[in-house]
Short mmCIF file of C-alpha atoms in Angstrom, two decimals:
data_model
loop_
_atom_site.label_atom_id
_atom_site.label_comp_id
_atom_site.label_asym_id
_atom_site.label_seq_id
_atom_site.Cartn_x
_atom_site.Cartn_y
_atom_site.Cartn_z
CA MET A 595 36.09 9.11 -8.93
CA SER A 596 36.64 9.69 -5.23
CA LEU A 597 35.10 7.25 -2.83
CA PRO A 598 32.07 8.32 -0.80
CA THR A 599 32.77 8.94 2.86
CA HIS A 600 29.35 7.98 4.21
CA LEU A 601 26.66 5.46 3.57
CA THR A 602 23.01 6.37 3.36
CA LEU A 603 21.29 3.59 5.20
CA GLU A 604 17.64 2.84 4.71
CA ILE A 605 15.87 0.11 6.58
CA VAL A 606 12.24 -0.52 5.73
CA THR A 607 9.69 -3.22 6.42
CA PRO A 608 6.22 -3.51 4.91
CA GLU A 609 4.84 -2.16 8.19
CA ARG A 610 7.09 0.83 8.66
CA ALA A 611 10.35 2.60 7.95
CA LEU A 612 12.97 1.97 10.63
CA ALA A 613 15.92 4.04 9.57
CA HIS A 614 17.01 6.64 7.09
CA GLU A 615 20.42 7.87 8.17
CA GLU A 616 23.95 8.74 7.25
CA VAL A 617 26.19 6.07 8.75
CA ASP A 618 29.83 5.03 8.70
CA GLU A 619 29.55 1.28 8.72
CA VAL A 620 26.88 -1.43 8.52
CA GLN A 621 26.93 -5.10 9.28
CA LEU A 622 24.16 -7.32 8.00
CA PRO A 623 23.36 -11.02 7.88
CA GLY A 624 23.56 -12.23 4.28
CA THR A 625 22.40 -15.75 3.50
CA GLU A 626 26.03 -16.75 3.06
CA GLY A 627 27.35 -15.08 6.17
CA TYR A 628 27.65 -11.72 7.85
CA LEU A 629 28.80 -8.82 5.72
CA GLY A 630 30.50 -5.68 6.90
CA ILE A 631 29.87 -2.74 4.62
CA LEU A 632 32.01 0.36 4.46
CA PRO A 633 31.52 3.35 2.15
CA GLY A 634 32.69 2.59 -1.37
CA HIS A 635 31.59 -1.02 -1.35
CA THR A 636 31.13 -2.60 -4.73
CA PRO A 637 27.47 -3.03 -5.83
CA LEU A 638 26.01 -6.09 -4.16
CA LEU A 639 22.62 -7.65 -3.90
CA THR A 640 22.00 -10.25 -1.26
CA SER A 641 19.12 -11.94 0.43
CA LEU A 642 19.04 -11.83 4.20
CA ARG A 643 18.59 -14.46 6.80
CA VAL A 644 17.53 -14.27 10.42
CA GLY A 645 20.18 -12.32 12.25
CA GLN A 646 21.31 -9.10 13.75
CA VAL A 647 22.14 -5.89 11.98
CA TRP A 648 24.19 -3.14 13.41
CA TYR A 649 25.27 0.19 12.06
CA ARG A 650 27.81 2.63 13.35
CA LYS A 651 27.59 6.39 13.40
CA GLY A 652 30.87 7.78 14.62
CA THR A 653 31.53 5.73 17.69
CA GLU A 654 27.94 4.88 18.45
CA LYS A 655 26.51 1.53 17.43
CA PHE A 656 22.86 0.70 16.87
CA TYR A 657 21.47 -2.81 16.84
CA LEU A 658 18.48 -4.36 15.12
CA SER A 659 17.12 -7.83 14.74
CA ILE A 660 16.02 -8.84 11.29
CA ALA A 661 14.38 -11.81 9.58
CA SER A 662 14.28 -12.46 5.85
CA GLY A 663 14.34 -9.90 3.11
CA PHE A 664 17.10 -8.54 0.95
CA ALA A 665 19.67 -5.81 0.83
CA GLU A 666 21.06 -3.70 -1.95
CA VAL A 667 24.51 -2.27 -1.43
CA LEU A 668 25.82 0.56 -3.58
CA PRO A 669 29.01 2.55 -2.99
CA ASP A 670 27.16 5.33 -1.18
CA ARG A 671 23.96 3.62 -0.11
CA VAL A 672 22.59 0.56 1.65
CA ARG A 673 18.97 -0.38 1.30
CA LEU A 674 17.66 -3.04 3.62
CA LEU A 675 14.24 -4.39 2.74
CA ALA A 676 13.26 -6.73 5.50
CA LEU A 677 9.99 -8.50 6.02
CA VAL A 678 10.48 -8.34 9.77
CA ALA A 679 12.81 -6.03 11.63
CA GLU A 680 12.98 -4.49 15.06
CA ARG A 681 15.21 -2.02 16.80
CA ALA A 682 16.95 -3.35 19.85
CA GLU A 683 15.25 -0.87 22.16
CA ASP A 684 11.82 -1.89 20.87
CA ILE A 685 12.25 -5.58 21.56
CA ASP A 686 10.17 -6.96 24.39
CA LEU A 687 12.61 -9.23 26.15
CA THR A 688 10.10 -11.19 28.19
CA ARG A 689 8.01 -11.87 25.11
CA ALA A 690 11.06 -12.96 23.17
CA GLU A 691 12.00 -15.35 25.95
CA ALA A 692 8.49 -16.77 26.03
CA GLU A 693 8.70 -17.30 22.29
CA LYS A 694 12.02 -19.03 22.67
CA ARG A 695 10.61 -21.44 25.25
CA ARG A 696 7.61 -22.14 23.05
CA ALA A 697 9.81 -22.81 20.02
CA GLU A 698 12.02 -25.13 22.09
CA GLU A 699 8.99 -27.06 23.25
CA LEU A 700 7.81 -27.38 19.67
CA ILE A 701 11.18 -28.66 18.59
CA GLN A 702 11.21 -31.19 21.42
CA ALA A 703 7.75 -32.33 20.41
CA ALA A 704 8.81 -32.62 16.78
CA LYS A 705 11.86 -34.63 17.78
CA SER A 706 9.77 -37.03 19.79
CA GLY A 707 7.84 -37.79 16.63
CA ASN A 708 4.79 -35.54 16.66
CA PRO A 709 3.90 -35.31 12.95
CA ASP A 710 1.68 -32.21 13.35
CA ILE A 711 4.63 -29.98 14.01
CA ASP A 712 6.63 -28.36 11.29
CA PHE A 713 10.22 -28.75 12.44
CA ASP A 714 11.64 -26.14 10.10
CA ARG A 715 9.15 -23.53 11.15
CA ALA A 716 9.84 -24.20 14.80
CA ARG A 717 13.56 -23.98 14.11
CA ILE A 718 13.19 -20.63 12.36
CA SER A 719 11.05 -19.19 15.13
CA LEU A 720 13.59 -20.38 17.67
CA MET A 721 16.31 -18.67 15.68
CA LYS A 722 14.29 -15.47 15.51
CA ALA A 723 13.63 -15.51 19.24
CA MET A 724 17.29 -16.13 20.05
CA ILE A 725 18.46 -13.31 17.80
CA ARG A 726 15.96 -10.97 19.36
CA ILE A 727 17.16 -11.85 22.84
CA GLN A 728 20.75 -11.45 21.76
CA VAL A 729 20.14 -8.07 20.17
CA ALA A 730 18.08 -6.81 23.08
CA THR A 731 20.67 -7.80 25.68
CA LYS A 732 23.43 -6.24 23.66
CA ALA A 733 21.58 -2.94 23.62
CA LYS A 734 21.07 -3.20 27.37
CA ILE A 735 24.74 -3.84 28.14
CA ARG A 736 25.67 -0.86 26.03
CA ASN A 737 23.43 1.44 28.01
CA MET B 761 -48.39 26.83 -2.74
CA PRO B 762 -47.45 23.56 -1.00
CA SER B 763 -49.32 22.81 2.16
CA LEU B 764 -47.75 22.97 5.60
CA ILE B 765 -47.99 19.24 6.02
CA ASP B 766 -46.12 18.64 2.78
CA LEU B 767 -43.35 20.94 3.84
CA ARG B 768 -43.01 19.32 7.25
CA ARG B 769 -42.80 15.96 5.59
CA ARG B 770 -40.07 17.13 3.27
CA ILE B 771 -38.06 18.61 6.12
CA ARG B 772 -38.32 15.33 7.97
CA ALA B 773 -37.17 13.41 4.91
CA VAL B 774 -34.13 15.63 4.43
CA LYS B 775 -33.31 15.32 8.12
CA SER B 776 -33.27 11.57 8.03
CA THR B 777 -31.09 11.60 4.91
CA GLN B 778 -28.77 13.93 6.74
CA GLN B 779 -28.54 11.52 9.61
CA ILE B 780 -27.45 8.80 7.24
CA THR B 781 -24.85 10.93 5.50
CA LYS B 782 -23.56 12.07 8.86
CA ALA B 783 -23.20 8.52 10.07
CA MET B 784 -21.46 7.52 6.84
CA LYS B 785 -19.09 10.40 7.21
CA MET B 786 -18.16 9.28 10.71
CA ILE B 787 -17.61 5.70 9.61
CA ALA B 788 -15.52 6.81 6.66
CA ALA B 789 -13.48 9.04 8.96
CA SER B 790 -12.66 6.22 11.35
CA ARG B 791 -11.85 3.82 8.50
CA LEU B 792 -9.76 6.51 6.89
CA ARG B 793 -7.60 6.87 9.96
CA LYS B 794 -6.82 3.18 9.87
CA SER B 795 -6.19 2.93 6.16
CA GLN B 796 -4.17 6.10 6.20
CA ASP B 797 -1.84 4.68 8.83
CA ARG B 798 -1.46 1.54 6.82
CA ILE B 799 -0.53 3.22 3.58
CA LEU B 800 1.80 5.75 5.17
CA ASN B 801 3.69 2.95 6.83
CA ALA B 802 3.71 0.67 3.81
CA ARG B 803 4.86 3.33 1.37
CA PRO B 804 8.58 3.46 2.22
CA PHE B 805 8.99 -0.26 1.64
CA ALA B 806 7.26 -0.18 -1.72
CA ILE B 807 9.22 2.87 -2.81
CA GLN B 808 12.55 1.41 -1.75
CA ALA B 809 11.69 -1.86 -3.46
CA THR B 810 11.04 0.07 -6.65
CA HIS B 811 14.39 1.82 -6.40
CA VAL B 812 16.24 -1.42 -5.90
CA LEU B 813 14.47 -3.12 -8.76
CA ARG B 814 15.07 -0.21 -11.12
CA ASP B 815 18.75 -0.22 -10.29
CA LEU B 816 18.72 -3.90 -10.85
CA ALA B 817 16.89 -3.77 -14.17
CA ALA B 818 19.45 -1.28 -15.42
CA ARG B 819 22.43 -3.36 -14.40
CA CYS B 820 21.69 -6.97 -14.89
CA ASP B 821 21.13 -9.17 -17.83
CA PRO B 822 17.38 -9.61 -18.43
CA SER B 823 17.75 -13.23 -19.44
CA VAL B 824 18.34 -14.25 -15.82
CA HIS B 825 14.68 -14.21 -14.91
CA PRO B 826 11.51 -14.19 -17.04
CA LEU B 827 10.03 -11.29 -15.04
CA LEU B 828 12.86 -9.06 -16.22
CA ALA B 829 12.10 -9.64 -19.88
CA VAL B 830 11.38 -6.63 -22.06
CA ARG B 831 9.29 -7.39 -25.11
CA GLU B 832 7.46 -5.30 -27.62
CA GLU B 833 4.17 -4.35 -25.95
CA LYS B 834 1.66 -6.15 -28.10
CA THR B 835 -0.75 -7.27 -25.44
CA VAL B 836 -1.17 -5.13 -22.38
CA LEU B 837 -2.79 -5.95 -19.07
CA VAL B 838 -4.46 -2.97 -17.44
CA LEU B 839 -5.24 -3.38 -13.77
CA ILE B 840 -7.92 -0.95 -12.70
CA LEU B 841 -8.64 -0.41 -9.04
CA THR B 842 -12.06 0.95 -8.18
CA SER B 843 -14.17 0.74 -5.04
CA ASP B 844 -16.86 -1.78 -4.16
CA LYS B 845 -19.29 0.76 -2.83
CA GLY B 846 -20.53 4.04 -4.19
CA LEU B 847 -21.33 7.28 -2.38
CA CYS B 848 -17.77 8.43 -2.54
CA GLY B 849 -18.04 11.43 -4.83
CA SER B 850 -16.19 11.32 -8.10
CA PHE B 851 -13.76 8.61 -6.94
CA ASN B 852 -14.94 5.93 -9.35
CA THR B 853 -15.99 8.27 -12.13
CA ASN B 854 -12.51 9.73 -12.28
CA ILE B 855 -10.71 6.44 -12.27
CA ILE B 856 -12.96 4.98 -14.93
CA LYS B 857 -12.51 8.07 -17.05
CA ALA B 858 -8.74 7.85 -16.75
CA ALA B 859 -8.79 4.14 -17.49
CA THR B 860 -10.96 4.63 -20.56
CA GLN B 861 -8.61 7.31 -21.82
CA PHE B 862 -5.68 5.01 -21.28
CA ILE B 863 -7.43 2.20 -23.11
CA VAL B 864 -8.24 4.46 -26.06
CA ALA B 865 -4.64 5.65 -26.16
CA GLN B 866 -3.44 2.08 -26.57
CA GLY B 867 -4.74 2.14 -30.12
CA ARG B 868 -4.13 -1.14 -31.88
CA ARG B 869 -2.46 -2.96 -29.02
CA LYS B 870 -4.39 -5.84 -27.63
CA LEU B 871 -5.83 -5.24 -24.20
CA VAL B 872 -6.69 -7.44 -21.30
CA LEU B 873 -8.33 -6.01 -18.24
CA GLY B 874 -7.84 -6.82 -14.61
CA LEU B 875 -10.55 -5.35 -12.46
CA VAL B 876 -10.54 -4.93 -8.73
CA GLY B 877 -13.65 -3.46 -7.15
CA ARG B 878 -17.30 -3.86 -8.00
CA LYS B 879 -17.78 -0.42 -9.58
CA GLY B 880 -15.12 -0.94 -12.21
CA ARG B 881 -16.23 -4.47 -12.90
CA ASP B 882 -19.83 -3.38 -13.43
CA PHE B 883 -18.78 -0.59 -15.75
CA PHE B 884 -16.48 -2.60 -17.96
CA GLN B 885 -18.53 -5.76 -18.02
CA ARG B 886 -21.55 -3.79 -19.17
CA ARG B 887 -19.43 -2.64 -22.08
CA GLY B 888 -18.56 -6.17 -23.02
CA TYR B 889 -15.04 -6.50 -21.62
CA GLU B 890 -14.03 -9.86 -20.26
CA PRO B 891 -11.59 -9.29 -17.42
CA VAL B 892 -8.88 -11.89 -16.80
CA ILE B 893 -8.58 -10.81 -13.19
CA ASN B 894 -11.80 -9.98 -11.45
CA ARG B 895 -11.91 -9.31 -7.74
CA VAL B 896 -14.69 -7.80 -5.72
CA ASN B 897 -15.07 -7.27 -1.99
CA VAL B 898 -11.37 -7.11 -1.27
CA PHE B 899 -11.38 -3.65 0.22
CA GLN B 900 -13.51 -4.46 3.22
CA HIS B 901 -10.78 -6.57 4.77
CA LEU B 902 -7.61 -5.95 2.87
CA ASN B 903 -4.95 -8.54 3.44
CA LEU B 904 -1.71 -9.60 1.87
CA GLU B 905 -3.30 -12.73 0.44
CA ASP B 906 -5.43 -10.67 -1.95
CA ALA B 907 -2.42 -8.75 -3.16
CA ARG B 908 -0.51 -11.98 -3.58
CA GLY B 909 -3.32 -13.57 -5.59
CA ILE B 910 -3.58 -10.66 -8.00
CA ALA B 911 0.17 -10.20 -8.29
CA ASP B 912 0.94 -13.85 -8.91
CA MET B 913 -1.72 -14.05 -11.59
CA ALA B 914 -0.33 -11.01 -13.40
CA ALA B 915 3.21 -12.33 -13.06
CA GLU B 916 2.18 -15.71 -14.40
CA LEU B 917 0.51 -14.19 -17.46
CA PHE B 918 3.64 -12.15 -18.05
CA VAL B 919 5.98 -15.09 -17.71
CA GLU B 920 3.85 -17.19 -20.06
CA GLU B 921 4.12 -14.31 -22.54
CA LYS B 922 0.37 -13.95 -22.77
CA ILE B 923 0.89 -10.32 -21.93
CA ASP B 924 3.89 -8.08 -22.57
CA ALA B 925 3.25 -5.34 -20.06
CA VAL B 926 1.23 -4.64 -16.94
CA TYR B 927 -0.16 -1.22 -16.17
CA LEU B 928 -1.82 -0.13 -12.95
CA VAL B 929 -4.51 2.54 -12.81
CA TYR B 930 -5.49 3.55 -9.31
CA ASN B 931 -6.23 6.42 -6.98
CA GLU B 932 -3.25 7.47 -4.95
CA PHE B 933 -3.93 8.83 -1.50
CA LYS B 934 -2.36 12.25 -1.57
CA SER B 935 -4.18 13.89 1.30
CA VAL B 936 -7.61 13.68 2.83
CA LEU B 937 -8.88 16.24 0.38
CA GLN B 938 -6.99 15.06 -2.65
CA GLN B 939 -6.70 11.88 -4.58
CA ARG B 940 -4.38 11.62 -7.50
CA ILE B 941 -5.01 9.21 -10.33
CA VAL B 942 -1.92 7.27 -11.17
CA THR B 943 -1.23 5.25 -14.28
CA GLU B 944 2.02 3.41 -13.95
CA ARG B 945 3.79 0.53 -15.57
CA LEU B 946 4.44 -2.36 -13.25
CA LEU B 947 6.06 -4.72 -15.72
CA PRO B 948 8.49 -4.68 -17.39
CA ILE B 949 10.37 -2.87 -14.67
CA ALA B 950 11.50 0.60 -15.65
CA LYS B 951 15.23 1.04 -15.77
CA GLU B 952 16.87 3.57 -13.50
CA GLU B 953 18.33 6.48 -15.40
CA PHE B 954 21.97 6.71 -14.56
CA ARG B 955 23.28 10.08 -13.58
CA ALA B 956 26.47 11.14 -15.30
CA ASP B 957 28.44 11.31 -12.04
CA GLN B 958 27.61 7.70 -11.35
CA GLY B 959 29.17 6.51 -14.57
CA ALA B 960 31.65 4.26 -12.84
CA ALA B 961 28.93 2.65 -10.76
CA ARG B 962 27.34 1.10 -13.77
CA VAL B 963 28.53 -2.41 -13.18
CA ASP B 964 26.63 -5.54 -12.43
CA TYR B 965 26.10 -6.57 -8.84
CA ILE B 966 27.72 -9.26 -6.86
CA TYR B 967 24.91 -11.64 -6.06
CA GLU B 968 24.59 -13.64 -2.91
CA PRO B 969 23.41 -16.35 -3.36
CA ASP B 970 23.55 -16.61 -7.17
CA ALA B 971 21.37 -14.35 -9.30
CA ALA B 972 18.82 -16.97 -10.30
CA THR B 973 18.04 -18.03 -6.71
CA LEU B 974 17.92 -14.46 -5.54
CA PHE B 975 15.61 -13.29 -8.32
CA ALA B 976 13.24 -16.18 -7.82
CA THR B 977 12.23 -14.69 -4.48
CA LEU B 978 12.96 -11.04 -5.16
CA LEU B 979 10.92 -10.41 -8.30
CA PRO B 980 7.60 -12.00 -7.36
CA GLY B 981 7.96 -10.25 -4.01
CA TYR B 982 8.40 -6.96 -5.80
CA VAL B 983 5.26 -7.40 -7.88
CA ARG B 984 3.31 -8.30 -4.75
CA SER B 985 4.57 -5.32 -2.81
CA GLN B 986 3.59 -2.96 -5.61
CA ILE B 987 0.10 -4.42 -5.90
CA TRP B 988 -0.25 -4.32 -2.14
CA ARG B 989 0.72 -0.71 -2.09
CA ALA B 990 -1.74 0.15 -4.86
CA LEU B 991 -4.53 -1.62 -2.97
CA LEU B 992 -3.75 0.26 0.22
CA GLU B 993 -3.51 3.56 -1.64
CA SER B 994 -6.85 2.97 -3.26
CA ALA B 995 -8.50 1.96 0.01
CA ALA B 996 -7.27 5.06 1.80
CA ALA B 997 -8.23 7.27 -1.11
CA GLU B 998 -11.69 5.74 -1.21
CA ASN B 999 -12.30 6.41 2.45
CA ALA B 1000 -11.03 9.94 2.10
CA ALA B 1001 -13.24 10.55 -0.92
CA ARG B 1002 -16.25 9.14 0.88
CA MET B 1003 -15.60 11.24 3.92
CA THR B 1004 -15.41 14.48 1.93
CA ALA B 1005 -18.42 13.54 -0.19
CA MET B 1006 -20.52 12.73 2.86
CA ASP B 1007 -19.37 15.87 4.62
CA ALA B 1008 -20.52 17.94 1.66
CA ALA B 1009 -23.81 16.05 1.57
CA THR B 1010 -24.41 16.73 5.25
CA LYS B 1011 -23.73 20.41 4.76
CA ASN B 1012 -26.06 20.56 1.78
CA ALA B 1013 -28.77 18.88 3.83
CA THR B 1014 -28.38 21.50 6.56
CA GLU B 1015 -28.72 24.25 4.01
CA MET B 1016 -31.78 22.64 2.52
CA ILE B 1017 -33.40 22.22 5.91
CA ASP B 1018 -32.82 25.88 6.68
CA ALA B 1019 -34.30 27.00 3.39
CA LEU B 1020 -37.30 24.72 3.77
CA THR B 1021 -37.91 25.82 7.36
CA LEU B 1022 -37.87 29.45 6.33
CA TYR B 1023 -40.29 28.74 3.53
CA MET B 1024 -42.51 26.73 5.84
CA ASN B 1025 -42.69 29.60 8.30
CA LYS B 1026 -43.64 31.98 5.54
CA VAL B 1027 -46.40 29.66 4.43
CA ARG B 1028 -47.60 29.31 8.01
CA GLN B 1029 -47.63 33.04 8.52
CA ALA B 1030 -49.48 33.60 5.27
CA ALA B 1031 -52.09 31.07 6.35
CA ILE B 1032 -52.54 32.82 9.71
CA THR B 1033 -52.80 36.23 8.08
CA ARG B 1034 -55.38 34.92 5.68
CA GLU B 1035 -57.44 33.47 8.48
CA ILE B 1036 -57.39 36.74 10.42
CA ILE B 1037 -58.50 38.62 7.33
CA GLU B 1038 -61.27 36.13 6.88
CA VAL B 1039 -62.43 36.51 10.49
CA VAL B 1040 -62.22 40.30 10.38
CA SER B 1041 -64.05 40.65 7.10
CA GLY B 1042 -66.60 38.13 8.31
CA ALA B 1043 -67.21 40.27 11.42
CA GLN B 1044 -67.51 43.41 9.33
CA ALA B 1045 -70.08 41.82 7.10
CA LEU B 1046 -72.36 41.17 10.04
#
């Protein structure tokens, strides 16, 4: 059987569908590290962690931020089911930065022994904010 | 012949009913817009999740997770989604009819009911069914928590082997004018049919992290997303049904008012004519 030359990428969240496209390459954040997917990949099922996703169409790259969910990879298809995902161009940078500051404050407070604050949750929201900033700036540099 | 006063009273009564149906139509229309947006946006996720899970069910070994188990369907849970409020045309009648047919078709299998929505609960409880899941008033403010509660309960019953299959009966929102009744099996998960050209693809996945950890989050999430979708579908369909029903009612009221007004005018004219005749013949008699 000949290998497929393209991947059908689908990115959906419970709120909306973000992508349904033919692409050449995808990179996504698996729980055990980033994965680069090319057409003809062996079937794979992975959960996702907070991170950035990009996919390439020809020479053009598109970035997204993503947080938790899972991905199914088949030789000719990638399905990304994320609970939260955002395209780089949709990210509100100022809001993301505000979130980052807030999360940092929370972490500081947790470190100084405030028992009301959930350290793990603060850490995850900090991670989310940082990824969003990273993804958004990347998209900006590209343009 | 009814008196003029009676007719006027009737016209007034119909008019005030019309005002109510008109208002209900408007409310349903604005709710519909919201619930329609929600379901249209939630659909892709639920559909993709189904695809993934069907692929998965076909490839992997069902012993990895209890939610993947396939048993002989001896006891079946039927989840029936109806509305809490009436005045939405044949919405509830249709769903209850379909559900009853489904129940009859089960023959000797044991049945347990899960009822969401007051109309369905009232109907089946009056007929002596004892639902294991019984939710009312969820459609007013639909949130993920409700879906999670229902889904986790169904999943738990399935895992404990108290039930061997879960079926959903609900109204799917097809368009504003159309609702489609859907009866589908939620558990066990249907296996994807492999196409012949994909023969070589029929291998198990690589799992990251290991299958057991992955499934522990994946499968309950799947059940929740399907229930969530069904709830949203039903809510949108209900609003659409109510809007069309109330629109028809308003139109009927207009027609009725027209007919009554015409009749009233005839009666009035007849009364005037009669009076003139009386006066004239009275004058002649003098």
